[in-house]
Short mmCIF file of C-alpha atoms in Angstrom, two decimals:
data_model
loop_
_atom_site.label_atom_id
_atom_site.label_comp_id
_atom_site.label_asym_id
_atom_site.label_seq_id
_atom_site.Cartn_x
_atom_site.Cartn_y
_atom_site.Cartn_z
CA MET A 1 27.98 -0.13 -56.82
CA ARG A 2 27.71 3.42 -55.19
CA ARG A 3 23.81 2.73 -54.74
CA ALA A 4 24.42 -0.47 -52.82
CA ALA A 5 27.39 1.08 -50.76
CA LEU A 6 24.80 3.67 -49.75
CA LEU A 7 22.40 1.41 -48.77
CA LEU A 8 24.74 -0.66 -46.65
CA LEU A 9 25.64 2.58 -44.88
CA ALA A 10 22.05 3.47 -44.48
CA ALA A 11 21.25 0.23 -42.76
CA PRO A 12 22.81 0.65 -39.49
CA LEU A 13 21.14 3.95 -39.10
CA LEU A 14 17.71 2.40 -39.89
CA LEU A 15 18.56 -0.13 -37.09
CA ALA A 16 19.59 2.21 -34.69
CA ALA A 17 16.43 4.15 -35.01
CA ALA A 18 14.45 1.03 -34.40
CA ASP A 19 16.47 -0.18 -31.29
CA PRO A 20 14.02 -1.68 -28.64
CA ALA A 21 16.56 -0.55 -26.09
CA THR A 22 16.16 3.34 -26.60
CA GLU A 23 12.70 3.40 -28.58
CA THR A 24 10.03 5.38 -27.12
CA GLU A 25 7.35 3.82 -29.44
CA HIS A 26 7.14 0.63 -30.63
CA LYS A 27 4.98 -0.92 -33.34
CA VAL A 28 3.76 -4.51 -32.70
CA ALA A 29 4.80 -7.05 -35.12
CA GLU A 30 3.56 -10.55 -35.91
CA GLY A 31 4.23 -13.07 -33.19
CA GLU A 32 5.49 -10.25 -30.27
CA THR A 33 3.99 -10.28 -26.85
CA LEU A 34 4.05 -7.49 -24.59
CA SER A 35 6.58 -9.31 -22.12
CA GLY A 36 8.90 -10.03 -25.13
CA ILE A 37 8.82 -6.12 -26.13
CA ALA A 38 9.50 -5.44 -22.63
CA GLU A 39 12.53 -7.61 -22.10
CA ARG A 40 13.82 -6.17 -25.14
CA ALA A 41 13.15 -2.66 -24.01
CA GLY A 42 14.32 -2.82 -20.61
CA VAL A 43 11.12 -1.43 -19.44
CA PRO A 44 8.73 -3.51 -17.07
CA ALA A 45 5.66 -5.18 -18.98
CA ALA A 46 3.45 -3.49 -16.21
CA VAL A 47 4.70 0.09 -16.75
CA ILE A 48 4.28 -0.30 -20.56
CA ALA A 49 0.65 -1.78 -19.83
CA ALA A 50 -0.19 1.28 -17.64
CA ALA A 51 1.22 3.61 -20.18
CA ASN A 52 -1.25 2.22 -22.89
CA GLY A 53 -4.31 1.49 -20.97
CA ILE A 54 -3.60 -2.26 -21.42
CA ALA A 55 -5.23 -4.35 -18.61
CA GLU A 56 -4.25 -8.01 -17.64
CA PRO A 57 -3.29 -10.33 -19.14
CA TYR A 58 -1.56 -7.73 -21.43
CA SER A 59 -2.39 -9.04 -24.74
CA VAL A 60 -1.17 -6.69 -27.79
CA ARG A 61 -2.44 -6.33 -31.31
CA VAL A 62 -0.41 -6.65 -34.56
CA GLY A 63 0.21 -3.08 -35.76
CA GLU A 64 -0.88 -0.92 -32.69
CA VAL A 65 1.79 1.48 -31.66
CA LEU A 66 2.79 1.47 -28.11
CA VAL A 67 4.40 4.11 -26.03
CA ILE A 68 7.46 3.00 -24.08
CA PRO A 69 7.97 5.11 -20.98
CA ARG A 70 11.59 5.31 -19.86
CA GLN A 71 12.84 6.40 -16.69
CA ARG A 72 15.98 8.60 -16.14
CA THR A 73 18.52 8.60 -13.31
CA HIS A 74 20.10 11.65 -11.43
CA THR A 75 23.14 11.95 -9.05
CA VAL A 76 22.44 14.40 -5.94
CA LYS A 77 24.35 17.53 -5.93
CA ASP A 78 25.23 19.40 -2.82
CA GLY A 79 22.27 21.51 -1.82
CA GLU A 80 19.83 19.39 -3.58
CA THR A 81 16.64 17.84 -2.04
CA ALA A 82 14.25 15.21 -3.47
CA LEU A 83 11.44 17.81 -3.68
CA SER A 84 13.72 20.20 -5.81
CA ILE A 85 14.75 17.22 -7.97
CA ALA A 86 11.12 16.41 -8.52
CA ARG A 87 10.36 20.03 -9.15
CA ARG A 88 13.11 20.00 -11.81
CA TYR A 89 12.06 16.75 -13.65
CA ARG A 90 8.58 17.60 -13.30
CA VAL A 91 7.83 14.19 -11.54
CA PRO A 92 5.80 13.96 -8.36
CA PHE A 93 7.68 13.88 -5.44
CA GLU A 94 5.77 10.68 -4.14
CA ASN A 95 6.76 8.85 -7.40
CA ILE A 96 10.63 9.66 -6.73
CA ALA A 97 10.21 8.29 -2.86
CA VAL A 98 8.65 5.17 -3.87
CA ALA A 99 10.99 4.42 -6.70
CA ASN A 100 13.86 5.21 -4.44
CA GLY A 101 12.63 3.53 -1.19
CA LEU A 102 12.94 7.07 0.56
CA ASP A 103 11.49 8.13 3.84
CA THR A 104 8.56 10.57 3.92
CA LYS A 105 10.71 13.40 4.25
CA GLY A 106 12.71 12.31 0.98
CA SER A 107 15.99 12.54 2.60
CA VAL A 108 18.87 12.34 0.22
CA LYS A 109 22.41 12.76 0.16
CA ALA A 110 25.18 14.24 -2.40
CA GLY A 111 26.48 11.56 -4.79
CA GLN A 112 23.41 9.35 -4.33
CA ARG A 113 21.86 8.07 -7.65
CA LEU A 114 18.39 8.31 -7.88
CA ILE A 115 15.74 6.69 -10.25
CA ILE A 116 13.45 9.39 -11.83
CA PRO A 117 10.36 7.33 -12.87
CA ALA A 118 8.61 7.93 -16.05
CA VAL A 119 5.60 10.21 -16.05
CA ILE A 120 2.41 8.14 -17.72
CA ALA A 121 1.31 10.62 -20.64
CA PRO A 122 -2.69 11.46 -20.02
CA ARG A 123 -3.41 10.97 -23.50
CA GLN A 124 -2.78 7.18 -23.29
CA ALA A 125 -5.41 6.66 -20.62
CA ALA A 126 -8.45 4.41 -21.28
CA ARG A 127 -7.28 3.13 -24.69
CA ARG A 128 -8.81 -0.09 -23.93
CA THR A 129 -12.50 -1.18 -22.56
CA ILE A 130 -12.07 -1.90 -19.06
CA PRO A 131 -12.88 -5.52 -18.43
CA ALA A 132 -15.84 -6.50 -16.37
CA ALA A 133 -13.33 -8.60 -13.72
CA PRO A 134 -10.06 -7.49 -13.19
CA TYR A 135 -7.22 -10.11 -13.65
CA PHE A 136 -6.03 -10.93 -10.08
CA ARG A 137 -2.41 -12.11 -9.23
CA TRP A 138 -1.33 -13.63 -5.95
CA PRO A 139 -0.22 -10.68 -3.47
CA HIS A 140 2.29 -12.96 -1.91
CA ASP A 141 4.31 -16.42 -3.06
CA GLY A 142 3.71 -18.02 0.32
CA LYS A 143 1.56 -21.29 0.49
CA VAL A 144 -2.12 -20.83 1.51
CA LEU A 145 -2.36 -21.60 5.45
CA ALA A 146 -6.45 -21.49 5.40
CA GLY A 147 -8.86 -21.39 2.54
CA PHE A 148 -12.20 -19.72 2.04
CA GLY A 149 -15.52 -20.83 3.45
CA LYS A 150 -17.11 -21.92 6.86
CA GLY A 151 -16.99 -18.39 8.25
CA HIS A 152 -13.67 -17.46 6.75
CA ASP A 153 -14.06 -14.86 4.35
CA GLY A 154 -10.82 -14.78 2.44
CA ILE A 155 -7.36 -16.93 2.58
CA ASP A 156 -4.73 -16.77 4.79
CA ILE A 157 -1.15 -16.98 3.25
CA ASP A 158 2.01 -17.94 4.86
CA VAL A 159 4.64 -15.08 5.30
CA LYS A 160 7.58 -13.92 7.12
CA VAL A 161 7.86 -10.39 8.73
CA GLY A 162 9.27 -8.07 6.42
CA ASP A 163 7.84 -9.63 3.20
CA MET A 164 6.63 -7.73 0.59
CA VAL A 165 2.85 -7.51 0.02
CA ARG A 166 1.55 -6.91 -3.60
CA ALA A 167 -1.44 -5.19 -5.01
CA SER A 168 -3.20 -8.02 -6.75
CA ALA A 169 -4.61 -5.72 -9.43
CA SER A 170 -4.57 -2.23 -10.34
CA GLY A 171 -6.76 0.23 -8.53
CA THR A 172 -7.17 3.09 -6.08
CA VAL A 173 -6.44 2.90 -2.17
CA ILE A 174 -9.74 3.40 -0.30
CA PHE A 175 -8.52 2.59 3.20
CA ALA A 176 -4.88 2.32 4.51
CA ALA A 177 -4.87 2.31 8.25
CA GLU A 178 -5.43 0.49 11.63
CA GLU A 179 -8.56 -1.91 11.67
CA LYS A 180 -9.07 -2.23 15.35
CA THR A 181 -11.28 -5.34 15.24
CA ARG A 182 -9.03 -8.17 13.62
CA PHE A 183 -6.75 -7.32 10.97
CA GLY A 184 -4.65 -4.54 12.41
CA ARG A 185 -2.92 -2.39 9.76
CA GLN A 186 -4.93 -3.17 6.60
CA VAL A 187 -5.15 -1.93 3.13
CA LEU A 188 -8.33 -1.92 0.94
CA ILE A 189 -8.05 -1.45 -2.82
CA ASP A 190 -10.78 -0.38 -5.34
CA HIS A 191 -10.54 -1.97 -8.70
CA GLY A 192 -13.78 -0.78 -10.34
CA ASN A 193 -16.97 -2.14 -11.59
CA GLY A 194 -17.52 -3.19 -7.63
CA TRP A 195 -14.51 -5.12 -7.32
CA GLN A 196 -12.26 -4.59 -4.15
CA THR A 197 -9.19 -6.57 -2.46
CA SER A 198 -8.33 -6.32 0.96
CA TYR A 199 -4.93 -7.18 2.85
CA GLY A 200 -4.63 -7.50 6.61
CA HIS A 201 -2.38 -8.09 9.39
CA LEU A 202 0.40 -5.84 7.80
CA SER A 203 3.23 -4.81 9.77
CA ARG A 204 3.63 -1.74 7.84
CA ILE A 205 1.65 0.01 5.39
CA THR A 206 3.48 1.90 2.40
CA VAL A 207 0.53 3.38 0.61
CA LYS A 208 -2.22 5.86 1.70
CA LYS A 209 -5.68 6.37 0.89
CA GLY A 210 -6.11 8.05 -2.61
CA ASP A 211 -2.92 6.37 -4.17
CA VAL A 212 -3.41 4.68 -7.43
CA VAL A 213 -1.31 1.52 -7.62
CA LYS A 214 -0.60 -0.75 -10.27
CA ALA A 215 -0.78 -4.64 -9.89
CA GLY A 216 2.37 -6.23 -8.56
CA GLU A 217 3.34 -2.95 -6.67
CA ARG A 218 4.23 -3.27 -3.15
CA ILE A 219 1.20 -1.78 -0.91
CA GLY A 220 2.55 -2.91 2.63
CA ILE A 221 5.10 -5.17 4.57
CA ALA A 222 3.82 -8.56 5.88
CA GLY A 223 3.32 -9.29 9.54
CA ASP A 224 1.17 -10.27 12.62
CA ALA A 225 -1.00 -7.28 13.29
CA GLY A 226 -4.16 -7.55 14.60
CA THR A 227 -5.21 -10.71 15.87
CA ALA A 228 -3.06 -12.80 13.90
CA THR A 229 -1.35 -15.90 16.01
CA ARG A 230 1.68 -15.79 13.50
CA PRO A 231 2.82 -13.91 10.65
CA GLU A 232 0.08 -14.17 7.88
CA LEU A 233 -1.53 -12.12 5.12
CA HIS A 234 -5.18 -12.13 5.25
CA PHE A 235 -6.40 -11.73 1.67
CA GLU A 236 -10.02 -10.96 0.43
CA ILE A 237 -11.66 -10.52 -2.94
CA ARG A 238 -15.04 -8.79 -2.94
CA HIS A 239 -17.61 -8.03 -5.62
CA LYS A 240 -20.30 -5.39 -4.98
CA GLY A 241 -20.07 -5.96 -0.93
CA GLU A 242 -20.06 -9.92 -1.45
CA ASP A 243 -17.15 -12.21 -0.46
CA VAL A 244 -15.71 -14.03 -3.27
CA ASP A 245 -13.21 -17.22 -3.26
CA PRO A 246 -9.83 -15.94 -4.14
CA ALA A 247 -9.14 -19.45 -5.47
CA SER A 248 -11.65 -18.88 -8.19
CA LYS A 249 -10.04 -15.70 -9.34
CA LEU A 250 -6.29 -16.17 -8.85
CA PRO A 251 -4.16 -18.09 -11.35
CA ALA A 252 -3.05 -21.78 -10.64
CA ARG A 253 0.53 -22.03 -9.21
CA GLY A 254 2.43 -24.94 -8.33
CA LYS A 255 2.12 -26.20 -4.84
#
């Protein structure tokens, strides 16, 4: 009886140690998916994938141990600045600014609650082999106004001014400026192995050259810059300098 009682007392401790809502590492069990683990952990799947070097479509293996990066929060005190807070938590100022939608000066006020994003441990980088082609996702949910071909080197997507434009795949920003001939404000992202994506007619660019972005991360605000006659996003996929029909790489979706 005494032994049984001790086991019952110990059981809650074991469960608490493996609580998905607080654990910082998780061993993948039979039947688990990254999205399911992310939902229980309360951490976006893309963030967990980036921390563990997992490329889309984010498959996991039974028995592997995943790092679960957790972000913190900070309530601004009198006299504090975003830069001083970044130094305190040893997190790049740019990461805090993006996570909280701060301006370029990082203006904060006393009492403001800030998200302190997790910093990915370098030891987790490149755990998986980089696929030959990225897994591309839609940069916006609008309908396609014009398809690829007949002199049109990408697709035009219906947007509203102010909509968020997302990175189609993870990569490094190689151009984020005014393109004067056609696209106005434009972003180019390099995804490795010769793959690049282009995003044109933006009303505002929210990344800069050299930034490393994750799939689904905001890279700009939609608009009608350049030669656009209405709000639209011109989106291109290129491989080794050659235009690729985005329809052949993007996942199917409802009409």
